[in-house]
mmCIF file of C-alpha atoms in Angstrom:
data_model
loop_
_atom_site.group_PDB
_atom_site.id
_atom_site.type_symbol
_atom_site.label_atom_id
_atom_site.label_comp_id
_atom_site.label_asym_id
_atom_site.label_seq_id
_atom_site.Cartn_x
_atom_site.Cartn_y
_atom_site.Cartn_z
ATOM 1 C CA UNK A 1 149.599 90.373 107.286
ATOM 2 C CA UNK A 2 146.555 88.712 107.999
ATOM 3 C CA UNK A 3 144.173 89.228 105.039
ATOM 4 C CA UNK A 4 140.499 86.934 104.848
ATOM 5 C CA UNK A 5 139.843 85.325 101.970
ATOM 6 C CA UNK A 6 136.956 83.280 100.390
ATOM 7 C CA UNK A 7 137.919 79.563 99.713
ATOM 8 C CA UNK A 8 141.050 79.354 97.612
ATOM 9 C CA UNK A 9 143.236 78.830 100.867
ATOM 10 C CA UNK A 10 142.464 76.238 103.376
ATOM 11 C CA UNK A 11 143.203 78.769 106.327
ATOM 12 C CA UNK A 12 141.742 82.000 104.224
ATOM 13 C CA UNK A 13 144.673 83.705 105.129
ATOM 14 C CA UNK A 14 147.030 85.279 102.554
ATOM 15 C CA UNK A 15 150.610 84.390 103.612
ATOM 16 C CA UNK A 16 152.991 87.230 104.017
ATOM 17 C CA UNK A 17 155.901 85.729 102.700
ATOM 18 C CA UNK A 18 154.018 85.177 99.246
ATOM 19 C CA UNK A 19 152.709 88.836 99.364
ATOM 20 C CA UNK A 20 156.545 89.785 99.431
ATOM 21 C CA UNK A 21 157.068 87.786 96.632
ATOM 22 C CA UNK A 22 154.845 88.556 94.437
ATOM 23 C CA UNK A 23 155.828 92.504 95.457
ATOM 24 C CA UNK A 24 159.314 92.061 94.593
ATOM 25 C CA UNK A 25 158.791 90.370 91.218
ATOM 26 C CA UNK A 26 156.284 92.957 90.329
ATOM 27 C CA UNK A 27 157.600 96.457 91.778
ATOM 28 C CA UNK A 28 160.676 97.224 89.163
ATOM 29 C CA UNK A 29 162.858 98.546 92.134
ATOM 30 C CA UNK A 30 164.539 97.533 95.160
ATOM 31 C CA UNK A 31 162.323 97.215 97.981
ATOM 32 C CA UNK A 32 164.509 97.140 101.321
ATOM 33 C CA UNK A 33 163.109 94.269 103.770
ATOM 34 C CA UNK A 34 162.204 97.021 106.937
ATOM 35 C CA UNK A 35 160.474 99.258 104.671
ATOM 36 C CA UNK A 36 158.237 96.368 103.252
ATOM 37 C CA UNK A 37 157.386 95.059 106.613
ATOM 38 C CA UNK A 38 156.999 98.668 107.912
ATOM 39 C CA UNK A 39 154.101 98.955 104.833
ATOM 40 C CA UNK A 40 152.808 95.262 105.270
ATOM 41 C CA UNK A 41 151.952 96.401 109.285
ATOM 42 C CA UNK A 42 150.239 99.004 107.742
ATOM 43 C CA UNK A 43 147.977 97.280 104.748
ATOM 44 C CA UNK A 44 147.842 95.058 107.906
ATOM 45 C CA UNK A 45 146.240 97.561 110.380
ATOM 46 C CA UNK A 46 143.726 99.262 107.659
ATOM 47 C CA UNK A 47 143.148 96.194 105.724
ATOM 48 C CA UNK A 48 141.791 94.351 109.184
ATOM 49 C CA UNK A 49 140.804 97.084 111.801
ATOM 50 C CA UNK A 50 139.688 99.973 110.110
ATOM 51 C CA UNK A 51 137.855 98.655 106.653
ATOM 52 C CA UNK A 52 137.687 95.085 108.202
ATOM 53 C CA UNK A 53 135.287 91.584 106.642
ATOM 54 C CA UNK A 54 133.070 93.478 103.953
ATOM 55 C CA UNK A 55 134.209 96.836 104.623
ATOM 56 C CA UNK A 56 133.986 99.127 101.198
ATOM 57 C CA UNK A 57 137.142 101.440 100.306
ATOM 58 C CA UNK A 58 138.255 103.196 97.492
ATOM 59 C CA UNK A 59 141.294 101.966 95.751
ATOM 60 C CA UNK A 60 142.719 105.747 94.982
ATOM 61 C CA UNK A 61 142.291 106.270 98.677
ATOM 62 C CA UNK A 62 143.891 103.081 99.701
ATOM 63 C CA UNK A 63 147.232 104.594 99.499
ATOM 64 C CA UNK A 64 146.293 108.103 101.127
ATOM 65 C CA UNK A 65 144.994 106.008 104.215
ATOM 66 C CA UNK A 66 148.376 104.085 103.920
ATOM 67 C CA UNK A 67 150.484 107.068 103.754
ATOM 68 C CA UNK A 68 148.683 108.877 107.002
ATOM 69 C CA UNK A 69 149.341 105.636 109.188
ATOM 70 C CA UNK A 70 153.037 105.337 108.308
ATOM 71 C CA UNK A 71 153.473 109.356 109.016
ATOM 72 C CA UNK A 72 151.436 108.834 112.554
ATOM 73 C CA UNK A 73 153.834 106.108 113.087
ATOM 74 C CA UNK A 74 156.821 108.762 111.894
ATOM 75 C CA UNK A 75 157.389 106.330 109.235
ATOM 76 C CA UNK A 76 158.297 108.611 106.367
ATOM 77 C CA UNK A 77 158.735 106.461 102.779
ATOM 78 C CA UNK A 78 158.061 107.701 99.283
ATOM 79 C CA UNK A 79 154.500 108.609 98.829
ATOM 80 C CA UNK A 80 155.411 106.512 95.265
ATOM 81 C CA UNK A 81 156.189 103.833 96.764
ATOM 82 C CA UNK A 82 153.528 103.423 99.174
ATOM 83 C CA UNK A 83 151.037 104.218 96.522
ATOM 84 C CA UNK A 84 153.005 101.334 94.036
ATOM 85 C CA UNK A 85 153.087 98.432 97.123
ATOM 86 C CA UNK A 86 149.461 99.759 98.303
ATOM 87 C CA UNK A 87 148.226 98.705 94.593
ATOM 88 C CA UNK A 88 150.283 95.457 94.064
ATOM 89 C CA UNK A 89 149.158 94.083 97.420
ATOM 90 C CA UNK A 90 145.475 94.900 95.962
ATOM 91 C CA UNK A 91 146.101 93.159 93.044
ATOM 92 C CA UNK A 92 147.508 90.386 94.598
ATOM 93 C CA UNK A 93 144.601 89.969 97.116
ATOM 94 C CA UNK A 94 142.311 90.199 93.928
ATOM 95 C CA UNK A 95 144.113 87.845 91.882
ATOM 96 C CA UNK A 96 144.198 85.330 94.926
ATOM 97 C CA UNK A 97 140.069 85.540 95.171
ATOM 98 C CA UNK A 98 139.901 88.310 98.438
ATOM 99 C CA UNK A 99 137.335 90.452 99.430
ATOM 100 C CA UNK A 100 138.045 92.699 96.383
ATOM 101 C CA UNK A 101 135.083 92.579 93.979
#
């Protein structure tokens, strides 16, 4: 996931690997590996190519966007636990100083 970021990082890019992290510390269930990276390609594909630098977006409807890419894909998970990922990766990106204002 490729996320743009103001400043904090020299590359303003939000490393996956820390993303997953901070998911699995903060989620209070098991998150299998495929389904994260099935929902990080996701965030990924809204996050850059449909809202994109400065786009506006609801956080409620964050998750409904989320869930109707995974089910185009025939990616079927929890709409929970899209909905509980969709918001920690929000936080995160917030907490880290991203586009979230």
């Amino acid at each position: 996931m490729v996320v743009p970021m103001f400043g904090k990082n020299q590359s303003n890019t939000i490393n996956p690997d820390e993303v997953y992290r901070y998911i699995i510390q903060n989620i209070g269930f098991e998150l299998p590996f495929e389904m994260w990276l099935q929902i990080d390609s996701a965030f990924s594909e809204i996050w850059n190519n449909k809202i994109g630098i400065g786009g506006y977006f609801y956080w409620d409807e964050f998750p409904k966007m989320m869930q109707k890419s995974l089910f185009e894909q025939k990616i079927l998970i929890s709409n929970d636990i899209v909905t509980k990922v969709t918001f920690l990766i929000l936080k995160y990106i917030e907490k880290n100083n991203g586009f979230l204002n």
